[in-house]
Short mmCIF file of C-alpha atoms and ligand atoms in Angstrom, two decimals:
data_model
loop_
_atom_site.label_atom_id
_atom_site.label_comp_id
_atom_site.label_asym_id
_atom_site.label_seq_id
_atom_site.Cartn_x
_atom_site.Cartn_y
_atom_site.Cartn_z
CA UNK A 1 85.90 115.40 99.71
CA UNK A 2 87.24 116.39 102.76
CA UNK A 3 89.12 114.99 105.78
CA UNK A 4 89.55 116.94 109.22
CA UNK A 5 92.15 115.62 111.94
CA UNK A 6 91.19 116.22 115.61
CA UNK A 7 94.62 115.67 116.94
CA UNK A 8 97.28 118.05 119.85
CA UNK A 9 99.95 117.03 117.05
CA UNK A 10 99.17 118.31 113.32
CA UNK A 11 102.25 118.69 112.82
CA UNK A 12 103.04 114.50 113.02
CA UNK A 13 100.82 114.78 110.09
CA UNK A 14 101.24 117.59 108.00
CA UNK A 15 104.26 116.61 106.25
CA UNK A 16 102.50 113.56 104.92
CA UNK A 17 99.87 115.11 102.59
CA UNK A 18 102.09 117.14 101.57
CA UNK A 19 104.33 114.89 99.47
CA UNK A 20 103.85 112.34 96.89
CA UNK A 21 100.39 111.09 95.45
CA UNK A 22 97.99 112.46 98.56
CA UNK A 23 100.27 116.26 98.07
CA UNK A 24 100.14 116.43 94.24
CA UNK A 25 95.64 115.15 94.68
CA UNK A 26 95.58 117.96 97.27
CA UNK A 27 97.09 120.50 94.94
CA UNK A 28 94.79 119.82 92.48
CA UNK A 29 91.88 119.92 94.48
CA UNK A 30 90.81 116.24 94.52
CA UNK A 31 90.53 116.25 97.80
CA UNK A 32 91.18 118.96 101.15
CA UNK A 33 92.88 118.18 104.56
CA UNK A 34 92.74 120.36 107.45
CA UNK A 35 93.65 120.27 111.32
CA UNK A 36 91.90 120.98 114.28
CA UNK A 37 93.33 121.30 117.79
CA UNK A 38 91.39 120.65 120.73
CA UNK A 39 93.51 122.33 122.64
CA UNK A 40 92.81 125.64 120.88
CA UNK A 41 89.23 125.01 123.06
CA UNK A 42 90.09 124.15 126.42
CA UNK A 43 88.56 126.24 129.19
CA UNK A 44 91.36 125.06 131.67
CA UNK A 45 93.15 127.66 132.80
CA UNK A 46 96.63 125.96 132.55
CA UNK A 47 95.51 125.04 129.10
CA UNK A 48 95.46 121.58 130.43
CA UNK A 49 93.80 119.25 127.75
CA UNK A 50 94.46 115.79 129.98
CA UNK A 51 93.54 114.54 133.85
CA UNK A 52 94.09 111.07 135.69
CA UNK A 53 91.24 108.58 135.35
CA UNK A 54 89.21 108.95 138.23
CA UNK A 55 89.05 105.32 138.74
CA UNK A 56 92.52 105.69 139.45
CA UNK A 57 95.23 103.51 137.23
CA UNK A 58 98.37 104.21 135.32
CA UNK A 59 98.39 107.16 132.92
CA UNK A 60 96.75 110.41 131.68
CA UNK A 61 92.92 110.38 129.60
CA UNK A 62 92.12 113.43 127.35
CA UNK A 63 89.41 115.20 129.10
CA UNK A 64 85.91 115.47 127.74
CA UNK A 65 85.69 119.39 127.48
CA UNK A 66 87.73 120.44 124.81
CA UNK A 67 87.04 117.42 122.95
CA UNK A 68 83.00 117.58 123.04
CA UNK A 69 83.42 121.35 122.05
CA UNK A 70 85.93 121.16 119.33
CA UNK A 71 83.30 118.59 117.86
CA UNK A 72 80.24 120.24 118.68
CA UNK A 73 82.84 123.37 116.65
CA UNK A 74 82.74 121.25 113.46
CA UNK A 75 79.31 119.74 113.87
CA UNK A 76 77.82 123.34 113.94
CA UNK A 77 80.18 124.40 110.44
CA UNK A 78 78.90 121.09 108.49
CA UNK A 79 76.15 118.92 110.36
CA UNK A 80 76.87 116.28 107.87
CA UNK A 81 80.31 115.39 108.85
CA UNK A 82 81.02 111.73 109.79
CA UNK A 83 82.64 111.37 112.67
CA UNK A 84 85.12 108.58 113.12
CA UNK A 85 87.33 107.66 116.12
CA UNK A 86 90.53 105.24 115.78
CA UNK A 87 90.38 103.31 118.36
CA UNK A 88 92.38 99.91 119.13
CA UNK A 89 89.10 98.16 120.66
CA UNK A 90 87.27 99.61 117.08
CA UNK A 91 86.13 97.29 114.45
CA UNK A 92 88.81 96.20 112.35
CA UNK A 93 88.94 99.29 109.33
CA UNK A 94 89.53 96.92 106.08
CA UNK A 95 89.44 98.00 102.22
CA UNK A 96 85.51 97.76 102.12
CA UNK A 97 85.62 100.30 104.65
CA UNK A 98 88.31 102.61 102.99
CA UNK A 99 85.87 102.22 99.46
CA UNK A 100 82.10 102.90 101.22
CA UNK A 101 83.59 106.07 103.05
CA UNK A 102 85.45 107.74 99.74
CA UNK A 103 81.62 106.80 98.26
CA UNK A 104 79.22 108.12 101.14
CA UNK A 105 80.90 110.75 102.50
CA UNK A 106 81.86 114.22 102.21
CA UNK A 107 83.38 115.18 105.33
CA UNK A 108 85.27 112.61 107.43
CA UNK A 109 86.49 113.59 110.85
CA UNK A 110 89.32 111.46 112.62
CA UNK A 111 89.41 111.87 116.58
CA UNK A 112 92.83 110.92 117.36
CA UNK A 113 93.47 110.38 120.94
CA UNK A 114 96.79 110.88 123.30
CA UNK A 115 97.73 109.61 126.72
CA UNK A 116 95.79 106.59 127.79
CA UNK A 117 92.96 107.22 125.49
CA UNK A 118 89.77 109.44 125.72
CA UNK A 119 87.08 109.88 128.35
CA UNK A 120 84.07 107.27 127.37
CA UNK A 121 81.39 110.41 127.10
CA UNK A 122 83.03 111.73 123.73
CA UNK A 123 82.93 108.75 122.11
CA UNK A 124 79.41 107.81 123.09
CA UNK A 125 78.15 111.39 121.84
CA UNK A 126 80.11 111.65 118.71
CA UNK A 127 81.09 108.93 117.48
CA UNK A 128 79.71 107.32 113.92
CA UNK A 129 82.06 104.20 113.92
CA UNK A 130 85.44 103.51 115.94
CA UNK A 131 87.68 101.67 113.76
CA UNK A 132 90.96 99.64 114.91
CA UNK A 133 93.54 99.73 112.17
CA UNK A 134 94.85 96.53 113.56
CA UNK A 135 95.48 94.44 116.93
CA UNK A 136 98.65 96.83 118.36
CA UNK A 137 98.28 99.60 120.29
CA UNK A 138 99.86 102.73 119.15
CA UNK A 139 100.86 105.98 121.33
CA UNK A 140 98.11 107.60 119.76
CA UNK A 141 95.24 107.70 116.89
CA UNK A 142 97.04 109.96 114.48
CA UNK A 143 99.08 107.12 112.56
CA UNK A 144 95.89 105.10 112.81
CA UNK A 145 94.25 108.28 111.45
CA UNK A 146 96.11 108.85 108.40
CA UNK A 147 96.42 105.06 107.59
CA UNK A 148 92.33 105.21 106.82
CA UNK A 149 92.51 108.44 104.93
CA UNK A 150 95.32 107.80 103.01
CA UNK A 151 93.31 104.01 102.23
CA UNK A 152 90.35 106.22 101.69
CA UNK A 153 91.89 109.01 99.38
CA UNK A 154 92.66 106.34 96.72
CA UNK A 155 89.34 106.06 96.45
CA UNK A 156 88.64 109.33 95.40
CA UNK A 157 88.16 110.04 91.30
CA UNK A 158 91.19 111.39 90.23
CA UNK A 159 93.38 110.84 92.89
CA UNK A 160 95.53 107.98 91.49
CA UNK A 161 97.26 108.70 87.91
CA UNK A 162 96.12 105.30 86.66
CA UNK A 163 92.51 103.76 87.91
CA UNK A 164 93.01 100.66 86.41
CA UNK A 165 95.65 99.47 89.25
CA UNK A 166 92.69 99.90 92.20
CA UNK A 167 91.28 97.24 90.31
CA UNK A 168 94.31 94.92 90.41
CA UNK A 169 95.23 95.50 93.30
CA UNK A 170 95.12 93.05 96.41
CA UNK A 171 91.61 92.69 98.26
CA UNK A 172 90.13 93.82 95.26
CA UNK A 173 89.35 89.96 94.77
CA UNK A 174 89.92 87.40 96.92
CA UNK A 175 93.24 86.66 96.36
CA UNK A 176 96.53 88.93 97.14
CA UNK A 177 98.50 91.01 94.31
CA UNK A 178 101.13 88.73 92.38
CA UNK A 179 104.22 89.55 92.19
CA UNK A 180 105.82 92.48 90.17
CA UNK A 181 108.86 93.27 88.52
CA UNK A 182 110.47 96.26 86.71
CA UNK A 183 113.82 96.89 84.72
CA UNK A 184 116.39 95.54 84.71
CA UNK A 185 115.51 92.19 83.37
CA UNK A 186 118.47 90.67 85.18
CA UNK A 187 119.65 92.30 88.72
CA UNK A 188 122.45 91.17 90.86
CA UNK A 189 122.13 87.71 89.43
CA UNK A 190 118.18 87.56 89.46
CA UNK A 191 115.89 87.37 86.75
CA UNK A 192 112.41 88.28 86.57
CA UNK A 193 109.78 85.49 85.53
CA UNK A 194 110.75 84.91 81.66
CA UNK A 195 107.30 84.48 80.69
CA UNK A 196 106.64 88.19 81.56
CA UNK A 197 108.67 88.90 78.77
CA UNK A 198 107.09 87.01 76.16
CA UNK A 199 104.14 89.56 75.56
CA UNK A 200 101.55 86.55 75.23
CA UNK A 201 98.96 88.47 77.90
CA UNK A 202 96.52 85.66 78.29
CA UNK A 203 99.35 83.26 79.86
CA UNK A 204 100.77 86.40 81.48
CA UNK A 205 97.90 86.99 83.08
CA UNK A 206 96.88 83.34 84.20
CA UNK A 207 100.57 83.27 84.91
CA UNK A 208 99.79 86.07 87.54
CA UNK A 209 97.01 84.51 88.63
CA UNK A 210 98.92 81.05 89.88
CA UNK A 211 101.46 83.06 91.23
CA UNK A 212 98.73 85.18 93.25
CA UNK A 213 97.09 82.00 94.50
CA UNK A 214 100.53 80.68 95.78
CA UNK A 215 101.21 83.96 97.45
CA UNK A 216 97.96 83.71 99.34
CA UNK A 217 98.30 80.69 100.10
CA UNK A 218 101.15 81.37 101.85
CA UNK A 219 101.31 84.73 103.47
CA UNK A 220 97.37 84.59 104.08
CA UNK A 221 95.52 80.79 104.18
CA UNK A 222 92.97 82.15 106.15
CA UNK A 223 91.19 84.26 103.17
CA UNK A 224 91.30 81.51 100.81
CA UNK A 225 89.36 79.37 103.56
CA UNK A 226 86.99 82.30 103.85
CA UNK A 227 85.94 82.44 99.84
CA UNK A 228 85.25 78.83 100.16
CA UNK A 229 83.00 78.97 102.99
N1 ADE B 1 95.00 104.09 118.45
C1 ADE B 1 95.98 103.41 119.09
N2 ADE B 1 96.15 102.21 118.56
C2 ADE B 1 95.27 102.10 117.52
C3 ADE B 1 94.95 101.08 116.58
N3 ADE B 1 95.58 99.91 116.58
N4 ADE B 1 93.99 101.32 115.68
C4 ADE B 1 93.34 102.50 115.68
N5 ADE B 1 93.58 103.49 116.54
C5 ADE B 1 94.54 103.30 117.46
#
């Protein structure tokens, strides 16, 4: 699979696939990243890549030319790729949306936008979905950007060591994650939940599953209230 970032600032995002998880899954060819500047098309001859809305108001737009050709660019190399614009007035992106695209899609494209936002035309020509990573705005889509792939890459086979811990992980049900611990048993006067110790994985386990309802409970109501709808 293969994600392509539409951004003036690759370089707010390089450093991140190159580490970790998402840097070792690159190096092994599970997945590919690349970067594509817009501004590397403009025709302006100040290399100018923004303009003032024209219905006046604060703030710069990015202007439709370099965008609609660096697309058009990519649309000509693979016809196939899906084209997907963060956008804070997008439909909410949750972990159903992270799982279909690492399942129907080869080629994802993120349009990240600068300034005020970008001029209405691009996104009506290109755009396969416009996806809000939450209800904040940010100073551009790149964050927004690399919060889906990096949700999406997960998805990918072989990208995560262990497979088993997608499947235990939160939203994978209804309810949240429980709680985890580690080593040492007993830190700075805290000790983990004793019957985690006691190797008896049924209770463990409905142990976890208490502990996960509580935690929903709290820190989320509103998804229990939604299963039992
Ligand atoms: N661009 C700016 N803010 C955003 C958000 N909340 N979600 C997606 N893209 C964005």
């Amino acid at each position: 699979m293969r994600f392509t970032f539409v951004t003036l600032f690759p370089e707010l995002l390089k450093g991140y696939f190159e580490a970790s998880i998402l840097g070792r899954a690159i190096e092994r060819g599970s997945f590919a990243v690349d970067f594509c500047n817009p501004r590397a098309f403009t025709e302006d001859k100040f290399n100018r890549v923004d303009a003032p809305m024209v219905s006046g108001g604060a703030g710069m737009l990015m202007t439709p030319q370099p965008l609609y050709d660096t697309l058009q660019h990519i649309l000509d190399e693979d016809p196939e790729a899906h084209i997907v614009f963060p956008l804070p007035v997008g439909k909410p992106f949750v972990q159903n949306d992270a799982k279909r695209h690492a399942k129907q899609y080869r080629h994802i494209v993120y349009v990240c936008g600068r300034y005020e936002g970008i001029d209405e035309r691009v996104i009506e020509r290109f755009a396969d979905e416009c996806l809000s990573i939450g209800d904040y705005v940010l100073t551009g889509g790149e964050l927004a950007a690399a919060v889906m792939c990096d949700a999406t890459a997960r998805h990918i086979e072989g990208v995560l060591g262990n497979s088993d811990s997608l499947h235990e992980e939160s939203f994978e049900s209804t309810l949240l994650e429980a709680p985890a611990f580690t080593k040492p048993v007993t830190f700075r006067g805290s000790a983990v939940v004793s019957e985690f110790l006691k190797g008896n994985h049924s209770k463990i386990s409905d142990l976890k599953k208490q502990m996960a309802l509580c935690k929903t409970q709290y820190f989320r109501p509103e998804i229990i209230k939604k299963a039992e709808a």
